[in-house]
PDB file of C-alpha atoms in Angstrom:
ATOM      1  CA  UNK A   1      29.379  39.844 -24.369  1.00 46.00           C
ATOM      2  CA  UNK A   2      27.203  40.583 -21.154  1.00 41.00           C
ATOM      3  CA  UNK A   3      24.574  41.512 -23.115  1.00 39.00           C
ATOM      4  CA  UNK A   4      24.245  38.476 -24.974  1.00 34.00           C
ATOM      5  CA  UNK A   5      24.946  36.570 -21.684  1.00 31.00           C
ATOM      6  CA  UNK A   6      21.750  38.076 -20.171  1.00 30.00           C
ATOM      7  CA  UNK A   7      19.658  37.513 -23.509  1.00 27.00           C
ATOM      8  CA  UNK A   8      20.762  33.909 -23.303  1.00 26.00           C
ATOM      9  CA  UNK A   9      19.537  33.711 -19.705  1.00 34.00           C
ATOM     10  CA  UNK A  10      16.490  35.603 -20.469  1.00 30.00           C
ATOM     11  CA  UNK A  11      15.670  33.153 -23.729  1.00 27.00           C
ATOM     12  CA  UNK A  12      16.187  30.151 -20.955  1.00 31.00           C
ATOM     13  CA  UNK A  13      13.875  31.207 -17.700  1.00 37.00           C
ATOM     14  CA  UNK A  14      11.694  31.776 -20.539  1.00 35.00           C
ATOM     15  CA  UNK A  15      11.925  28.487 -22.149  1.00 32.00           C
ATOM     16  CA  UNK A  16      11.701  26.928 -18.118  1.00 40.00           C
ATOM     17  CA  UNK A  17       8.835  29.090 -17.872  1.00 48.00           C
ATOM     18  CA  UNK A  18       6.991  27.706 -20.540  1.00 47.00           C
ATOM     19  CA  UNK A  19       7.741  24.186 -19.573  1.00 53.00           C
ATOM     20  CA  UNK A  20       6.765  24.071 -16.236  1.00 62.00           C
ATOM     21  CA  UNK A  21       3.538  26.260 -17.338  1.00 72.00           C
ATOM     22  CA  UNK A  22       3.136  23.644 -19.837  1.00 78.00           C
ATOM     23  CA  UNK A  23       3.459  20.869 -17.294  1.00 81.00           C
ATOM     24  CA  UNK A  24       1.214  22.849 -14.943  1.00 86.00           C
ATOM     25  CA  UNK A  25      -1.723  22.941 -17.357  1.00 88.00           C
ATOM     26  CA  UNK A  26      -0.891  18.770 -18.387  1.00 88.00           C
ATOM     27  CA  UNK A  27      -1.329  18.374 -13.831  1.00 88.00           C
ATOM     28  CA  UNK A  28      -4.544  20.193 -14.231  1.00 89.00           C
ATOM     29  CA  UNK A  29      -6.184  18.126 -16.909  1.00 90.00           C
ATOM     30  CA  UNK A  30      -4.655  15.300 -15.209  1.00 91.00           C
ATOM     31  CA  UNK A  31      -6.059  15.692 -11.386  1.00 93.00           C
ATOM     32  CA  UNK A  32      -9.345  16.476 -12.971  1.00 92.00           C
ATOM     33  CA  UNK A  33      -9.523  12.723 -14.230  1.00 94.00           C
ATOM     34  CA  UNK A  34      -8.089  11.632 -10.687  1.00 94.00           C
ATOM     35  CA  UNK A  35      -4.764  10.521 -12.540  1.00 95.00           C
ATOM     36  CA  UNK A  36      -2.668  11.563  -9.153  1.00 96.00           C
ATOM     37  CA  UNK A  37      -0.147   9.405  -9.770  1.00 96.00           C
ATOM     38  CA  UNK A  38       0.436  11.572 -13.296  1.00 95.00           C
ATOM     39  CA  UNK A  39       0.548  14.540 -11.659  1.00 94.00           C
ATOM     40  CA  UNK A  40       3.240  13.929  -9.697  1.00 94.00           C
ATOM     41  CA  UNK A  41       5.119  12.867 -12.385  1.00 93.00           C
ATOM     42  CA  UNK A  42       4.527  15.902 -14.658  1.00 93.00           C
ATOM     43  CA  UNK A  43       5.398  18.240 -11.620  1.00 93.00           C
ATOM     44  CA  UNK A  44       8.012  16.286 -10.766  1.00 90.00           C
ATOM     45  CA  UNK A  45      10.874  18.756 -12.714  1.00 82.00           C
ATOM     46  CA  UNK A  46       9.117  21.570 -11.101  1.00 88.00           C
ATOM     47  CA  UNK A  47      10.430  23.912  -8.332  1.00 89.00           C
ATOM     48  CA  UNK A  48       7.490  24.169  -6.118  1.00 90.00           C
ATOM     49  CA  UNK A  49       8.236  27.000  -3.903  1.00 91.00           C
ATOM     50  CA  UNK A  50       7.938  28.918  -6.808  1.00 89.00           C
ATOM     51  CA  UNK A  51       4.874  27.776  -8.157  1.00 91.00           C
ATOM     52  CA  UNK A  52       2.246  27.696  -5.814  1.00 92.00           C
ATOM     53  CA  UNK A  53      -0.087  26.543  -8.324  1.00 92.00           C
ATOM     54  CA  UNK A  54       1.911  23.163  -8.450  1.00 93.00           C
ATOM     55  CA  UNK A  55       2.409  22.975  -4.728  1.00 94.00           C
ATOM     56  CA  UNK A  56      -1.191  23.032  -4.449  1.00 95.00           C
ATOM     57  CA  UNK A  57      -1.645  19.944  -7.005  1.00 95.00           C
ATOM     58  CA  UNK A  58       1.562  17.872  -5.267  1.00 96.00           C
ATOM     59  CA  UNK A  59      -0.189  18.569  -1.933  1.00 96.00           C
ATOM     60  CA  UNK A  60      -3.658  17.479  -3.367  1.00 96.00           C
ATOM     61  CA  UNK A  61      -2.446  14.592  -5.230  1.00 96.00           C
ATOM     62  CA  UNK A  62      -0.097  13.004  -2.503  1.00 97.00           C
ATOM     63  CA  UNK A  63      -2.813  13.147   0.347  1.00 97.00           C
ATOM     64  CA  UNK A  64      -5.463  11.380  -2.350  1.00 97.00           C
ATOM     65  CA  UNK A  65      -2.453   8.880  -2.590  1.00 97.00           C
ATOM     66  CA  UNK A  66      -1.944   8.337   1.036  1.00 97.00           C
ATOM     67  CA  UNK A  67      -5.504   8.469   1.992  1.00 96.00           C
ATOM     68  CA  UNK A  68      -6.021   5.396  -0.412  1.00 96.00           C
ATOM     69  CA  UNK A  69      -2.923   3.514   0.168  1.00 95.00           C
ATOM     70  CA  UNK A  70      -3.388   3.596   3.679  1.00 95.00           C
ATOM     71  CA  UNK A  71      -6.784   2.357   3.722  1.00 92.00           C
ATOM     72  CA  UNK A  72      -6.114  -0.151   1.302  1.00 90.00           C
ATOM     73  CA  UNK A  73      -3.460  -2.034   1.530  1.00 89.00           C
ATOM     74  CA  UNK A  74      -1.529  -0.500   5.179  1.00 91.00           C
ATOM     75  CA  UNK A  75       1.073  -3.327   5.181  1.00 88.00           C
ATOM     76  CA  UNK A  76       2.912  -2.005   2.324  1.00 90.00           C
ATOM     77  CA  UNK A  77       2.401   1.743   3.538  1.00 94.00           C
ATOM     78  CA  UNK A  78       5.526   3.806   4.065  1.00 95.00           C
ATOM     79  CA  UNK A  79       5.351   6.046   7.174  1.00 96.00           C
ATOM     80  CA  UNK A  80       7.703   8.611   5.668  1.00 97.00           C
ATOM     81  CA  UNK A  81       4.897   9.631   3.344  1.00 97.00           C
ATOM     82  CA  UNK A  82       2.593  11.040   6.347  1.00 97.00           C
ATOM     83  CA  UNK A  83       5.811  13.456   7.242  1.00 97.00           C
ATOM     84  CA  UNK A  84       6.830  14.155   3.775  1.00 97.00           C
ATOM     85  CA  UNK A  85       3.064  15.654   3.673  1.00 98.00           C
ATOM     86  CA  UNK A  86       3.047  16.954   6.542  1.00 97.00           C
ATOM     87  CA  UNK A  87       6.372  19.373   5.525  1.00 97.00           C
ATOM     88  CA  UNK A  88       4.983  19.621   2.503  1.00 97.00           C
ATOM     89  CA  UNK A  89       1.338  21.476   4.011  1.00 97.00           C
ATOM     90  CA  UNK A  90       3.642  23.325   6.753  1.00 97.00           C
ATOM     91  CA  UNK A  91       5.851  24.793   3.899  1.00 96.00           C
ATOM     92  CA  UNK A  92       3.009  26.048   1.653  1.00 96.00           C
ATOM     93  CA  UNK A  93       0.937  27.463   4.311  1.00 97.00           C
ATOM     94  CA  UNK A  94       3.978  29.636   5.040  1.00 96.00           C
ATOM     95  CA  UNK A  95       4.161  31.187   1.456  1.00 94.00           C
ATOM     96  CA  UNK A  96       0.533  30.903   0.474  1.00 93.00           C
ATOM     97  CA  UNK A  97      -1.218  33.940  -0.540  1.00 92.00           C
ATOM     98  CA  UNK A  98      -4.695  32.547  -2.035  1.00 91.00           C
ATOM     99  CA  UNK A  99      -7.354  32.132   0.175  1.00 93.00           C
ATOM    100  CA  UNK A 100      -8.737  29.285  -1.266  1.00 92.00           C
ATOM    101  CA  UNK A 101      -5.705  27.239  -1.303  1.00 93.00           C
ATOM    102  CA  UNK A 102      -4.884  28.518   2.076  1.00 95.00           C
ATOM    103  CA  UNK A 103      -8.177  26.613   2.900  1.00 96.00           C
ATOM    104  CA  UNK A 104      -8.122  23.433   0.889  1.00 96.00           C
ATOM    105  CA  UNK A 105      -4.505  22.640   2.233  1.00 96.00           C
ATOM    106  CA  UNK A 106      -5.463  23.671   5.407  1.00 97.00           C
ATOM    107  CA  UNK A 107      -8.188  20.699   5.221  1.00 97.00           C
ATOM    108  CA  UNK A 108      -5.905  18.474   4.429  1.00 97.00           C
ATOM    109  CA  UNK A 109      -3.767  19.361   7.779  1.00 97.00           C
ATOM    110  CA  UNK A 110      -6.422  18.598   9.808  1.00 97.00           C
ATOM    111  CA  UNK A 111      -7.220  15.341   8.653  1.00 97.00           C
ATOM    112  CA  UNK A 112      -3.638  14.225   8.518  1.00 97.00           C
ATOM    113  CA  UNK A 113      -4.121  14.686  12.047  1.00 96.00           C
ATOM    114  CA  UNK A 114      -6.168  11.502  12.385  1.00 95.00           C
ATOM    115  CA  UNK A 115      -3.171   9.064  10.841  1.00 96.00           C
ATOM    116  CA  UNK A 116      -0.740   8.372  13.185  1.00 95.00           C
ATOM    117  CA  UNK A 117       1.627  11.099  14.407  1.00 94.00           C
ATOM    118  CA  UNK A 118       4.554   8.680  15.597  1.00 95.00           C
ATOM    119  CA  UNK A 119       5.762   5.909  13.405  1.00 95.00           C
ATOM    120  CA  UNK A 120       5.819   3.455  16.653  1.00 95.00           C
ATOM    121  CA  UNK A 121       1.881   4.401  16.550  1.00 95.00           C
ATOM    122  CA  UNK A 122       1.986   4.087  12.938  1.00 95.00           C
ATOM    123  CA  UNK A 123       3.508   0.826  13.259  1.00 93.00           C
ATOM    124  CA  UNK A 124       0.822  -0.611  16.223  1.00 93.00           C
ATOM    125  CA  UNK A 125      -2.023   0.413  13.590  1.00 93.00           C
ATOM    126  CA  UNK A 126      -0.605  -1.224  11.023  1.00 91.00           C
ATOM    127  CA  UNK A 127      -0.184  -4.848  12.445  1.00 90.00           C
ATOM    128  CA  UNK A 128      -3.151  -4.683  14.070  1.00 91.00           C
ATOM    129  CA  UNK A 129      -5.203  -3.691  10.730  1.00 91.00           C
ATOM    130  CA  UNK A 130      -2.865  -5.380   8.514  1.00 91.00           C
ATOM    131  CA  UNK A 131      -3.263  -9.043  10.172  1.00 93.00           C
ATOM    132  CA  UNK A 132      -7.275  -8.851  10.490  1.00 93.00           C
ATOM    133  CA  UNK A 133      -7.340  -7.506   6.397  1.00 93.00           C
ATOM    134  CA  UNK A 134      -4.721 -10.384   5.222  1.00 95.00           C
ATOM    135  CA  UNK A 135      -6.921 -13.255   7.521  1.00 96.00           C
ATOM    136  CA  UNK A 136     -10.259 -11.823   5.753  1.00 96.00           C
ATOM    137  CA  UNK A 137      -8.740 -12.320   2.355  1.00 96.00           C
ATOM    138  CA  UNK A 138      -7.181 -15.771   3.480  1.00 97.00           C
ATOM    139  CA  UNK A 139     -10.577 -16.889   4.793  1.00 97.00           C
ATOM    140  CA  UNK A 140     -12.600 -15.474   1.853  1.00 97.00           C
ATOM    141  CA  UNK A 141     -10.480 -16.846  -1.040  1.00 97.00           C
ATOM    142  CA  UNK A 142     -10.702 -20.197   1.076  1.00 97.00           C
ATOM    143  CA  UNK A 143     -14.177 -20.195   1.882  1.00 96.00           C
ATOM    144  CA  UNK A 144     -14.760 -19.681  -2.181  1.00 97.00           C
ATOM    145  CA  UNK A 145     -12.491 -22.513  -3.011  1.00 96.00           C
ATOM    146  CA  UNK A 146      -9.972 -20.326  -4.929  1.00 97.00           C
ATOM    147  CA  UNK A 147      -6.832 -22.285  -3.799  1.00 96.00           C
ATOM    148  CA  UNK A 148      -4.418 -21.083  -6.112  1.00 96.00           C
ATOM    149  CA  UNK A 149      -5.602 -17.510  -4.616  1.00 97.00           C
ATOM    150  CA  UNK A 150      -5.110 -18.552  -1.438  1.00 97.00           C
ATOM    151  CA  UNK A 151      -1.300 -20.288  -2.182  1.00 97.00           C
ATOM    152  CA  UNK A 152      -0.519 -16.635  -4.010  1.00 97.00           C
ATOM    153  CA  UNK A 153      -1.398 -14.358  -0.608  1.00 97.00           C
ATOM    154  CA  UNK A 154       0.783 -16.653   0.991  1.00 97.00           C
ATOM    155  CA  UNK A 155       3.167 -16.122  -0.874  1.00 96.00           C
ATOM    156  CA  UNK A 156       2.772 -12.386  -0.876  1.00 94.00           C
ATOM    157  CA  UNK A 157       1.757 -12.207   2.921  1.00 95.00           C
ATOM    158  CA  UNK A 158       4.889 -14.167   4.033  1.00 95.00           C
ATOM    159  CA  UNK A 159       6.948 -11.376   2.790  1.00 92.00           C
ATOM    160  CA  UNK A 160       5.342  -8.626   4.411  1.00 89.00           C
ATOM    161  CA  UNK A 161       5.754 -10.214   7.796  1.00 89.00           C
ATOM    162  CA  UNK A 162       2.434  -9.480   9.513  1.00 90.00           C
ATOM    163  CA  UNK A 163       0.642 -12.827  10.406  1.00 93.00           C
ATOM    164  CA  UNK A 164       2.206 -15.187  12.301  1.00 94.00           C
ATOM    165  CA  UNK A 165       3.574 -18.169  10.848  1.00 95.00           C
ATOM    166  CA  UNK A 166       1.135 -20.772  11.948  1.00 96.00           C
ATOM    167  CA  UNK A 167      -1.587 -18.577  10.168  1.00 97.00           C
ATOM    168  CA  UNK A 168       0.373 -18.832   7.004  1.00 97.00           C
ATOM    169  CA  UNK A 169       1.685 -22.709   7.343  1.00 96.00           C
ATOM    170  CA  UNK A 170      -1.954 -23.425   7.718  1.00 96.00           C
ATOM    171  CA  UNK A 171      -3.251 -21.946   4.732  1.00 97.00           C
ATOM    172  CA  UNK A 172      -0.627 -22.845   2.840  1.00 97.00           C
ATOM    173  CA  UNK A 173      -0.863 -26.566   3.725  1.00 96.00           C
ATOM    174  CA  UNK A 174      -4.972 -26.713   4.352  1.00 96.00           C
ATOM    175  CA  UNK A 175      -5.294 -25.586   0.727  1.00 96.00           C
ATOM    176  CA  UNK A 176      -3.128 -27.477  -0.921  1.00 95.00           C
ATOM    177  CA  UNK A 177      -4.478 -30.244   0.798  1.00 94.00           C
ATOM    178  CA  UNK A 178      -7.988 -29.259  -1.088  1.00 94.00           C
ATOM    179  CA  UNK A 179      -6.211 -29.177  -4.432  1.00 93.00           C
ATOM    180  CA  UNK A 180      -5.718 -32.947  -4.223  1.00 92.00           C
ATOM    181  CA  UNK A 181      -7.449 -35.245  -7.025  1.00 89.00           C
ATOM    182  CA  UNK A 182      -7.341 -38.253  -8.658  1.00 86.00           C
ATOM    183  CA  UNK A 183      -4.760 -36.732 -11.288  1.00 89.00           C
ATOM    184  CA  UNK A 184      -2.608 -35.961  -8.052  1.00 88.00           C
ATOM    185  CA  UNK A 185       0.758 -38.150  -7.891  1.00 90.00           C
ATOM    186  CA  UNK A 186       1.466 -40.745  -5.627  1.00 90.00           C
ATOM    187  CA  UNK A 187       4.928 -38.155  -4.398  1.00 92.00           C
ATOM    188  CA  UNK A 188       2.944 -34.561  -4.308  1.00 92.00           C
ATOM    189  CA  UNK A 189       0.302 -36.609  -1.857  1.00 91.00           C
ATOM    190  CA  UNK A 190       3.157 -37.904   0.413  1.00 93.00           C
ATOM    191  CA  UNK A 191       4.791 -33.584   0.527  1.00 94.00           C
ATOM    192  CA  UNK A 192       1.096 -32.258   1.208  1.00 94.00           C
ATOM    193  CA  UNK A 193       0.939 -35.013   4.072  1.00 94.00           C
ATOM    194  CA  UNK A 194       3.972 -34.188   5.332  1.00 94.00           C
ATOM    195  CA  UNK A 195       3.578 -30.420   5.261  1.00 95.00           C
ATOM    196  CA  UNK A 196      -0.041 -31.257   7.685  1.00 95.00           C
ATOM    197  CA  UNK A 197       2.073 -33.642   9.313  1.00 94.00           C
ATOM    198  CA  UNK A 198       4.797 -30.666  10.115  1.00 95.00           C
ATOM    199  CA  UNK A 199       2.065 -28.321  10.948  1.00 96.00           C
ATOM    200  CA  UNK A 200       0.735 -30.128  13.676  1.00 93.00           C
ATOM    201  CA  UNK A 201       3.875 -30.793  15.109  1.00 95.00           C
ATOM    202  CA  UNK A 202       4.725 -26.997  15.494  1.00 95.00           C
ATOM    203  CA  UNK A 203       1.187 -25.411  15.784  1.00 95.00           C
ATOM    204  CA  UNK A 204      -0.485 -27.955  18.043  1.00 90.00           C
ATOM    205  CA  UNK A 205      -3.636 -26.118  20.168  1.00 91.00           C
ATOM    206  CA  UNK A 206      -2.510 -22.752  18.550  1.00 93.00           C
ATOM    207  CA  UNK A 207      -6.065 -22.468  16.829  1.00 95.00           C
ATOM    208  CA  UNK A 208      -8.629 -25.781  17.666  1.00 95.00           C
ATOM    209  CA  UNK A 209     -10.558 -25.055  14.101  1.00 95.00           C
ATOM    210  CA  UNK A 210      -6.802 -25.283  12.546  1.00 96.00           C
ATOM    211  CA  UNK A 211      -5.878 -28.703  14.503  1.00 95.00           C
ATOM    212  CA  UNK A 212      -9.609 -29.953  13.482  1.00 95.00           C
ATOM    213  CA  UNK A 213      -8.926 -29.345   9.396  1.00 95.00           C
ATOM    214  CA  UNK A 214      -5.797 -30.425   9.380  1.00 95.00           C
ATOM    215  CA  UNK A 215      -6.748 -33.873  10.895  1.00 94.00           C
ATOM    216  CA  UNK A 216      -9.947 -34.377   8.348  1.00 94.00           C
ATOM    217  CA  UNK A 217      -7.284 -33.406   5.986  1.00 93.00           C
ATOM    218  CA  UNK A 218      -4.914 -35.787   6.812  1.00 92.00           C
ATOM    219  CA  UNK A 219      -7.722 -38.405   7.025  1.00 90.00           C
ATOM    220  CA  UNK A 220      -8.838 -37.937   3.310  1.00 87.00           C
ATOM    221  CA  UNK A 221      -5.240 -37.800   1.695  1.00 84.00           C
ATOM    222  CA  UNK A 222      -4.523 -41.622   1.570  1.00 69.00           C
TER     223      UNK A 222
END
């Protein structure tokens, strides 16, 4: 009976083995393309202390993540992804053996070093960068007349929390205030005057080139 106990437990590392070899090989093919979010996924089974191999590719493939999530869109970044990393680098470089991955993950602890290394600083960097990215898009979807652009990062913006209100009142009345035509009913002409009317009750002086295009505004809608 203990014999066939170990054969069955033999027959199963085996078989976990050859999946997480199989998965391994799948992460390779995968990072090569730059498909990082794939590679987490097919690693995701895998115990990583005991693979180096796949440590290496989580560690590669999260820090590609970060470095482009955090550029690119900060106001949705989670801060607990910089530590999670960081633990992550600490705890290979403790069992590593290969030079070569020694280095490469070694790289990438260095230049986690130029993110933030407290949330509160995390947090500072991302208002600051968050609000001057979400006012460029505001003002270029604006400036190219894309109103139904600029109503949609409203939307979206209000729920991340960044810009102050009288940023996002503005836009949100200014351009539907551009969307106006003759097709425009007598009722949606009275709520787009009213919503100008409202933001220049509450946001009076906050920006002059606000205050002037919401008065030309309310000028034209008749």
């Amino acid at each position: 009976m203990k014999k066939i106990f170990l054969y069955i437990t033999f027959l199963f590392s085996s078989f976990v083995q050859g999946q997480s070899q199989d998965a391994l090989l799948s992460a390779i093919s995968a990072y090569k393309q730059g498909q990082y979010e794939q590679v987490l996924e097919l690693l995701k089974g895998v115990q990583l202390q005991g693979n180096l191999d796949a440590y290496f590719l989580v560690i590669q493939s999260e820090y590609a993540l970060i470095d482009r999530d955090y550029n690119e869109n900060i106001a949705k970044f989670d801060y607990n992804r910089l530590e999670n990393l960081r633990g992550q680098v600490k705890d290979y470089l403790s069992r590593a053996k290969n030079p070569k991955g020694i280095q490469k993950v070694t790289q990438i602890q260095e230049r986690l070093k130029q993110y933030p290394a407290l949330e509160v600083d995390f947090l500072l960097v991302r208002n600051r960068k968050s609000e001057r990215d979400q006012l460029d898009n505001l003002r270029r979807a604006f400036e190219h007349r894309e109103y139904d652009q600029v109503l949609s990062l409203v939307e979206e913006y209000q729920q991340d929390k960044v810009l102050a209100p009288f940023h996002l009142d503005y836009y949100q009345a200014i351009a539907r205030a551009r969307k106006v035509n003759k097709n425009t009913s007598s009722q949606e002409r009275e709520e787009i005057k009213q919503a100008l009317k409202a933001y220049k009750e509450a946001y009076h002086k906050k920006n002059v080139l606000y205050d002037q295009a919401i008065d030309a505004s309310l000028k034209k809608i008749r």
